[in-house]
Amino acid sequence: MNQTEFKNALSKLPLGEVKYFDSIGSTNNEALAWATSGAPDLSIVIADEQTAGRGRLDRKWFTPKGAGLAFSLILHPSVQEKPYLTRTVGLAALAVVDALQARGLIAQVKWPNDVLLNGRKVAGILVESVWSGEEVDCLVIGIGINVLKEAAPSAELLQFPATSLEESLGSDVSPEVILHDILADIIALRPHIGTDSFITFWEKALAFRGEQVQIAEGNGNSSIGKLLGLEPDGSLRLRGEQGNSITVRFGDVRLRPHT
Ligand code: BT5
């Protein structure tokens, strides 16, 4: 990672503090610890390699050296934002989709926390909270993006196919510019997180909208239905095969197209 290029690219954004690591276990772990010890709002941890990158439920996220973008952004939610914290994963996903669409790519959100390019996973998002009593004090938005082809793990290690920006854009990808655009989008969208149009915007970005999907839960349950859209809290709305309404809440869920 060329830190100077990153510093230049981010210099005009109203960020808190920025920490760079050539190699780290997990940027989310670093950001969670930093969030509890005084990191200002919009501080960010960026790493060129993660040796213990995490997905949801401690699944692994691969960030081999020099091939991916891995960062964690710390937010201190305002009183106005606190009722809408379950929308944060949407905020992050929309910012990634927007930054990729600005490059002419067709990016979509695979609910709840993946971004797809041409139907394959190019980015994953992990939002974690720091609690103070009953209240969320800080949020950490972790985002991993496969920049070069080497970042995407081989198919036998994955349950869903992966891709990289390089596969769509060739070698002309500047991770620092992508990072700038994602952060600028998060900053611009954040004041709208509580609006109805935020949900509409998020719904429009959903992959498989209007299509039959299968939702597998960690407890072995699974449901099939047509993906309709989102509830106000960001839960997924499906219409079941008997015409029944299904609401899928965040948690241990995996979404797949149903063929
Ligand atoms: C995610 O979880 O997709 C969230 C990934 C978040 C990673 C970021 S990187 C910065 C920050 N620091 C961290 O430690 N984490 C965050 P989930 O939906 O549970 O998907 C995990 C699954 O994605 C794994 O079980 C693999 O099958 C697959 N996977 C792992 N690495 C991948 C990669 N580089 N590209 C595509 N798929 C991958």
Tab-separated table of C-alpha atoms and ligand atoms in Angstrom:
chain	number	residue	atom	x	y	z
A	1	MET	CA	0.000	0.000	0.000
A	2	ASN	CA	1.304	3.413	-0.914
A	3	GLN	CA	0.401	5.425	2.190
A	4	THR	CA	1.220	8.748	0.542
A	5	GLU	CA	-1.297	8.074	-2.213
A	6	PHE	CA	-3.916	7.127	0.362
A	7	LYS	CA	-3.171	10.231	2.451
A	8	ASN	CA	-3.445	12.486	-0.604
A	9	ALA	CA	-6.660	10.863	-1.760
A	10	LEU	CA	-8.294	11.203	1.669
A	11	SER	CA	-6.898	14.636	2.548
A	12	LYS	CA	-10.004	16.593	1.520
A	13	LEU	CA	-12.516	14.424	3.394
A	14	PRO	CA	-13.732	15.505	6.848
A	15	LEU	CA	-12.398	12.350	8.526
A	16	GLY	CA	-11.359	11.858	12.144
A	17	GLU	CA	-7.941	10.244	12.486
A	18	VAL	CA	-6.515	7.658	10.097
A	19	LYS	CA	-4.306	4.661	11.003
A	20	TYR	CA	-2.492	2.644	8.340
A	21	PHE	CA	-1.131	-0.871	8.787
A	22	ASP	CA	0.938	-2.913	6.328
A	23	SER	CA	-0.401	-5.997	8.054
A	24	ILE	CA	-2.896	-6.489	10.849
A	25	GLY	CA	-5.107	-9.241	12.280
A	26	SER	CA	-8.417	-7.516	11.631
A	27	THR	CA	-9.075	-3.816	11.022
A	28	ASN	CA	-12.437	-4.262	12.809
A	29	ASN	CA	-10.697	-5.508	15.954
A	30	GLU	CA	-8.329	-2.546	15.897
A	31	ALA	CA	-11.198	-0.107	15.268
A	32	LEU	CA	-13.359	-1.636	18.051
A	33	ALA	CA	-10.512	-1.203	20.543
A	34	TRP	CA	-9.785	2.315	19.303
A	35	ALA	CA	-13.478	3.276	19.399
A	36	THR	CA	-13.547	2.521	23.125
A	37	SER	CA	-10.404	4.555	23.767
A	38	GLY	CA	-11.316	7.901	22.268
A	39	ALA	CA	-11.233	7.606	18.455
A	40	PRO	CA	-13.096	10.605	17.010
A	41	ASP	CA	-16.112	10.180	14.712
A	42	LEU	CA	-15.150	9.109	11.167
A	43	SER	CA	-11.774	7.718	12.209
A	44	ILE	CA	-10.554	4.909	10.030
A	45	VAL	CA	-8.210	1.931	10.141
A	46	ILE	CA	-6.802	0.809	6.784
A	47	ALA	CA	-4.671	-2.276	6.154
A	48	ASP	CA	-2.861	-3.739	3.212
A	49	GLU	CA	-3.159	-7.272	4.571
A	50	GLN	CA	-5.331	-8.945	7.196
A	51	THR	CA	-4.141	-12.151	8.769
A	52	ALA	CA	-7.374	-12.747	10.728
A	53	GLY	CA	-9.998	-10.827	8.742
A	54	ARG	CA	-13.504	-11.679	9.917
A	55	GLY	CA	-16.880	-12.071	8.276
A	56	ARG	CA	-20.134	-12.550	10.154
A	57	LEU	CA	-20.199	-15.194	12.892
A	58	ASP	CA	-16.418	-15.402	12.784
A	59	ARG	CA	-16.300	-16.640	9.228
A	60	LYS	CA	-13.008	-15.821	7.575
A	61	TRP	CA	-12.449	-12.868	5.262
A	62	PHE	CA	-9.337	-13.081	3.069
A	63	THR	CA	-7.249	-9.969	2.436
A	64	PRO	CA	-3.945	-11.121	0.963
A	65	LYS	CA	-1.176	-8.515	0.922
A	66	GLY	CA	-1.406	-5.842	-1.727
A	67	ALA	CA	-4.490	-7.310	-3.405
A	68	GLY	CA	-7.487	-6.024	-1.499
A	69	LEU	CA	-8.843	-3.017	0.288
A	70	ALA	CA	-9.668	-3.571	3.963
A	71	PHE	CA	-10.792	-0.785	6.227
A	72	SER	CA	-12.957	-0.044	9.243
A	73	LEU	CA	-14.729	3.243	9.803
A	74	ILE	CA	-15.755	4.360	13.295
A	75	LEU	CA	-19.043	6.231	13.687
A	76	HIS	CA	-20.374	7.868	16.818
A	77	PRO	CA	-24.077	7.946	15.986
A	78	SER	CA	-25.941	11.138	16.778
A	79	VAL	CA	-29.232	11.184	18.710
A	80	GLN	CA	-31.044	11.581	15.372
A	81	GLU	CA	-29.227	8.562	13.884
A	82	LYS	CA	-29.734	6.217	16.850
A	83	PRO	CA	-33.255	5.051	15.876
A	84	TYR	CA	-31.881	3.916	12.491
A	85	LEU	CA	-28.757	1.971	13.407
A	86	THR	CA	-30.019	-1.215	11.721
A	87	ARG	CA	-29.792	0.705	8.453
A	88	THR	CA	-26.013	1.152	8.797
A	89	VAL	CA	-25.187	-1.953	6.754
A	90	GLY	CA	-27.337	-0.430	3.993
A	91	LEU	CA	-25.440	2.837	4.235
A	92	ALA	CA	-22.164	1.006	3.719
A	93	ALA	CA	-23.490	-1.240	0.947
A	94	LEU	CA	-25.018	1.690	-0.946
A	95	ALA	CA	-21.765	3.634	-0.728
A	96	VAL	CA	-19.828	0.689	-2.202
A	97	VAL	CA	-22.441	0.176	-4.938
A	98	ASP	CA	-22.376	3.872	-5.788
A	99	ALA	CA	-18.583	4.023	-5.968
A	100	LEU	CA	-18.542	1.028	-8.326
A	101	GLN	CA	-21.445	2.258	-10.445
A	102	ALA	CA	-19.577	5.555	-10.891
A	103	ARG	CA	-17.017	3.461	-12.790
A	104	GLY	CA	-19.674	2.059	-15.066
A	105	LEU	CA	-19.918	-1.241	-13.178
A	106	ILE	CA	-23.183	-3.003	-12.431
A	107	ALA	CA	-22.961	-3.493	-8.692
A	108	GLN	CA	-25.795	-4.741	-6.488
A	109	VAL	CA	-26.419	-5.479	-2.828
A	110	LYS	CA	-26.898	-9.102	-1.897
A	111	TRP	CA	-28.813	-8.551	1.308
A	112	PRO	CA	-27.733	-8.180	3.981
A	113	ASN	CA	-24.017	-7.448	3.656
A	114	ASP	CA	-22.473	-8.405	0.328
A	115	VAL	CA	-21.848	-6.396	-2.801
A	116	LEU	CA	-21.979	-8.267	-6.089
A	117	LEU	CA	-20.431	-7.422	-9.400
A	118	ASN	CA	-21.827	-9.434	-12.291
A	119	GLY	CA	-23.501	-11.706	-9.754
A	120	ARG	CA	-20.301	-12.512	-7.875
A	121	LYS	CA	-19.129	-11.226	-4.497
A	122	VAL	CA	-16.642	-8.382	-4.767
A	123	ALA	CA	-17.080	-6.920	-1.273
A	124	GLY	CA	-18.273	-7.879	2.189
A	125	ILE	CA	-19.409	-5.650	5.031
A	126	LEU	CA	-19.276	-6.301	8.771
A	127	VAL	CA	-20.958	-3.760	11.056
A	128	GLU	CA	-20.223	-4.152	14.759
A	129	SER	CA	-21.305	-2.085	17.771
A	130	VAL	CA	-19.712	-0.894	20.964
A	131	TRP	CA	-22.312	-0.690	23.734
A	132	SER	CA	-22.404	1.581	26.708
A	133	GLY	CA	-25.038	0.078	28.994
A	134	GLU	CA	-28.251	-0.213	26.953
A	135	GLU	CA	-27.096	2.246	24.295
A	136	VAL	CA	-24.905	1.836	21.250
A	137	ASP	CA	-21.997	4.171	21.731
A	138	CYS	CA	-20.062	3.568	18.496
A	139	LEU	CA	-20.368	1.577	15.333
A	140	VAL	CA	-17.563	0.081	13.326
A	141	ILE	CA	-18.233	-0.421	9.628
A	142	GLY	CA	-15.719	-2.914	8.229
A	143	ILE	CA	-15.499	-3.240	4.470
A	144	GLY	CA	-13.364	-5.636	2.453
A	145	ILE	CA	-13.098	-5.281	-1.314
A	146	ASN	CA	-11.277	-7.530	-3.750
A	147	VAL	CA	-9.212	-5.159	-5.853
A	148	LEU	CA	-6.834	-7.484	-7.706
A	149	LYS	CA	-7.686	-10.969	-8.932
A	150	GLU	CA	-5.453	-12.539	-6.246
A	151	ALA	CA	-7.759	-11.163	-3.542
A	152	ALA	CA	-10.663	-13.408	-4.554
A	153	PRO	CA	-10.276	-16.827	-2.894
A	154	SER	CA	-10.501	-19.891	-5.096
A	155	ALA	CA	-13.958	-21.315	-5.695
A	156	GLU	CA	-13.507	-24.450	-3.547
A	157	LEU	CA	-13.069	-22.258	-0.442
A	158	LEU	CA	-16.313	-20.381	-1.058
A	159	GLN	CA	-20.040	-20.962	-0.875
A	160	PHE	CA	-20.747	-18.033	-3.191
A	161	PRO	CA	-18.581	-17.137	-6.209
A	162	ALA	CA	-16.153	-14.229	-5.842
A	163	THR	CA	-14.756	-11.646	-8.198
A	164	SER	CA	-12.459	-8.611	-8.105
A	165	LEU	CA	-12.477	-5.101	-9.488
A	166	GLU	CA	-9.553	-6.045	-11.714
A	167	GLU	CA	-11.706	-8.661	-13.460
A	168	SER	CA	-14.098	-5.920	-14.576
A	169	LEU	CA	-11.827	-2.904	-14.878
A	170	GLY	CA	-8.486	-4.413	-15.886
A	171	SER	CA	-5.407	-3.338	-13.991
A	172	ASP	CA	-6.475	0.304	-13.972
A	173	VAL	CA	-7.860	0.312	-10.415
A	174	SER	CA	-6.687	2.728	-7.758
A	175	PRO	CA	-7.771	1.436	-4.338
A	176	GLU	CA	-7.204	4.847	-2.754
A	177	VAL	CA	-9.644	6.486	-5.195
A	178	ILE	CA	-12.253	3.779	-4.570
A	179	LEU	CA	-11.798	4.258	-0.820
A	180	HIS	CA	-12.171	8.029	-1.194
A	181	ASP	CA	-15.398	7.622	-3.140
A	182	ILE	CA	-16.893	5.130	-0.663
A	183	LEU	CA	-16.102	7.363	2.312
A	184	ALA	CA	-17.416	10.461	0.507
A	185	ASP	CA	-20.639	8.551	-0.253
A	186	ILE	CA	-21.045	7.410	3.357
A	187	ILE	CA	-20.556	10.992	4.547
A	188	ALA	CA	-23.050	12.340	1.983
A	189	LEU	CA	-25.698	9.643	2.613
A	190	ARG	CA	-25.460	9.612	6.399
A	191	PRO	CA	-27.765	12.616	6.991
A	192	HIS	CA	-30.473	10.802	4.957
A	193	ILE	CA	-30.315	7.494	6.836
A	194	GLY	CA	-33.655	8.089	8.552
A	195	THR	CA	-35.598	9.009	5.424
A	196	ASP	CA	-38.034	6.891	3.394
A	197	SER	CA	-36.024	7.665	0.280
A	198	PHE	CA	-33.000	5.976	1.869
A	199	ILE	CA	-34.975	2.723	2.016
A	200	THR	CA	-36.199	3.208	-1.566
A	201	PHE	CA	-32.638	3.805	-2.745
A	202	TRP	CA	-31.454	0.685	-0.875
A	203	GLU	CA	-34.300	-1.411	-2.310
A	204	LYS	CA	-33.412	-0.328	-5.858
A	205	ALA	CA	-29.865	-1.579	-5.317
A	206	LEU	CA	-30.945	-5.065	-4.171
A	207	ALA	CA	-29.893	-8.055	-6.238
A	208	PHE	CA	-32.626	-10.629	-7.105
A	209	ARG	CA	-35.458	-8.117	-6.578
A	210	GLY	CA	-38.679	-9.625	-7.937
A	211	GLU	CA	-36.981	-13.030	-8.182
A	212	GLN	CA	-37.399	-16.234	-6.197
A	213	VAL	CA	-34.753	-16.576	-3.504
A	214	GLN	CA	-33.951	-19.028	-0.776
A	215	ILE	CA	-33.035	-17.912	2.718
A	216	ALA	CA	-31.101	-20.389	4.818
A	217	GLU	CA	-30.844	-19.721	8.531
A	218	GLY	CA	-28.103	-20.973	10.819
A	219	ASN	CA	-30.653	-23.070	12.761
A	220	GLY	CA	-31.352	-25.155	9.646
A	221	ASN	CA	-34.650	-23.448	8.733
A	222	SER	CA	-35.017	-22.230	5.212
A	223	SER	CA	-37.662	-20.274	3.333
A	224	ILE	CA	-38.317	-19.645	-0.330
A	225	GLY	CA	-40.079	-16.601	-1.650
A	226	LYS	CA	-40.120	-13.724	-4.069
A	227	LEU	CA	-37.854	-10.889	-2.934
A	228	LEU	CA	-40.079	-7.826	-2.656
A	229	GLY	CA	-38.054	-5.229	-0.777
A	230	LEU	CA	-37.227	-3.984	2.698
A	231	GLU	CA	-39.002	-3.178	5.932
A	232	PRO	CA	-38.269	0.221	7.507
A	233	ASP	CA	-35.619	-1.362	9.761
A	234	GLY	CA	-33.822	-2.909	6.782
A	235	SER	CA	-35.239	-6.436	7.257
A	236	LEU	CA	-35.966	-8.251	4.005
A	237	ARG	CA	-39.542	-8.678	2.718
A	238	LEU	CA	-40.447	-11.784	0.740
A	239	ARG	CA	-43.714	-13.228	-0.553
A	240	GLY	CA	-43.824	-16.939	0.256
A	241	GLU	CA	-45.015	-19.618	-2.154
A	242	GLN	CA	-48.490	-19.604	-0.525
A	243	GLY	CA	-48.765	-15.826	-0.868
A	244	ASN	CA	-47.784	-15.344	2.783
A	245	SER	CA	-45.548	-12.459	3.905
A	246	ILE	CA	-42.102	-13.384	5.165
A	247	THR	CA	-39.855	-10.976	7.036
A	248	VAL	CA	-36.216	-11.966	7.299
A	249	ARG	CA	-34.345	-10.223	10.074
A	250	PHE	CA	-30.601	-9.670	10.229
A	251	GLY	CA	-28.729	-12.542	11.801
A	252	ASP	CA	-27.371	-15.853	10.703
A	253	VAL	CA	-29.013	-15.841	7.279
A	254	ARG	CA	-27.750	-16.599	3.784
A	255	LEU	CA	-29.554	-15.556	0.655
A	256	ARG	CA	-29.323	-17.500	-2.593
A	257	PRO	CA	-31.176	-17.296	-5.883
A	258	HIS	CA	-33.719	-20.147	-6.043
A	259	THR	CA	-33.798	-21.893	-9.391
B	1	BT5	C1	-18.683	-10.757	5.085
B	1	BT5	O1	-19.083	-11.758	5.939
B	1	BT5	O2	-18.761	-10.782	3.899
B	1	BT5	C2	-18.074	-9.576	5.819
B	1	BT5	C3	-16.651	-9.341	5.442
B	1	BT5	C4	-16.105	-8.103	6.106
B	1	BT5	C5	-14.645	-7.975	5.885
B	1	BT5	C6	-14.114	-6.662	6.393
B	1	BT5	S1	-12.474	-6.363	5.863
B	1	BT5	C7	-12.313	-5.054	6.955
B	1	BT5	C8	-12.999	-5.479	8.235
B	1	BT5	N1	-12.105	-6.202	9.105
B	1	BT5	C9	-12.518	-7.465	9.311
B	1	BT5	O3	-11.947	-8.305	10.029
B	1	BT5	N2	-13.656	-7.672	8.618
B	1	BT5	C10	-14.081	-6.488	7.911
B	1	BT5	P1	-19.926	-13.040	5.508
B	1	BT5	O4	-21.190	-12.613	4.827
B	1	BT5	O5	-20.032	-13.836	6.744
B	1	BT5	O6	-19.054	-13.739	4.434
B	1	BT5	C11	-17.905	-14.452	4.787
B	1	BT5	C12	-17.689	-15.468	3.671
B	1	BT5	O7	-17.217	-14.782	2.495
B	1	BT5	C13	-16.590	-16.473	3.996
B	1	BT5	O8	-17.123	-17.562	4.712
B	1	BT5	C14	-16.083	-16.864	2.614
B	1	BT5	O9	-16.934	-17.892	2.066
B	1	BT5	C15	-16.328	-15.615	1.779
B	1	BT5	N3	-15.073	-14.853	1.568
B	1	BT5	C16	-14.002	-14.728	2.371
B	1	BT5	N4	-13.109	-13.892	1.859
B	1	BT5	C17	-13.602	-13.489	0.673
B	1	BT5	C18	-13.121	-12.618	-0.335
B	1	BT5	N5	-11.967	-11.962	-0.245
B	1	BT5	N6	-13.934	-12.428	-1.428
B	1	BT5	C19	-15.131	-13.053	-1.562
B	1	BT5	N7	-15.633	-13.905	-0.634
B	1	BT5	C20	-14.870	-14.108	0.476
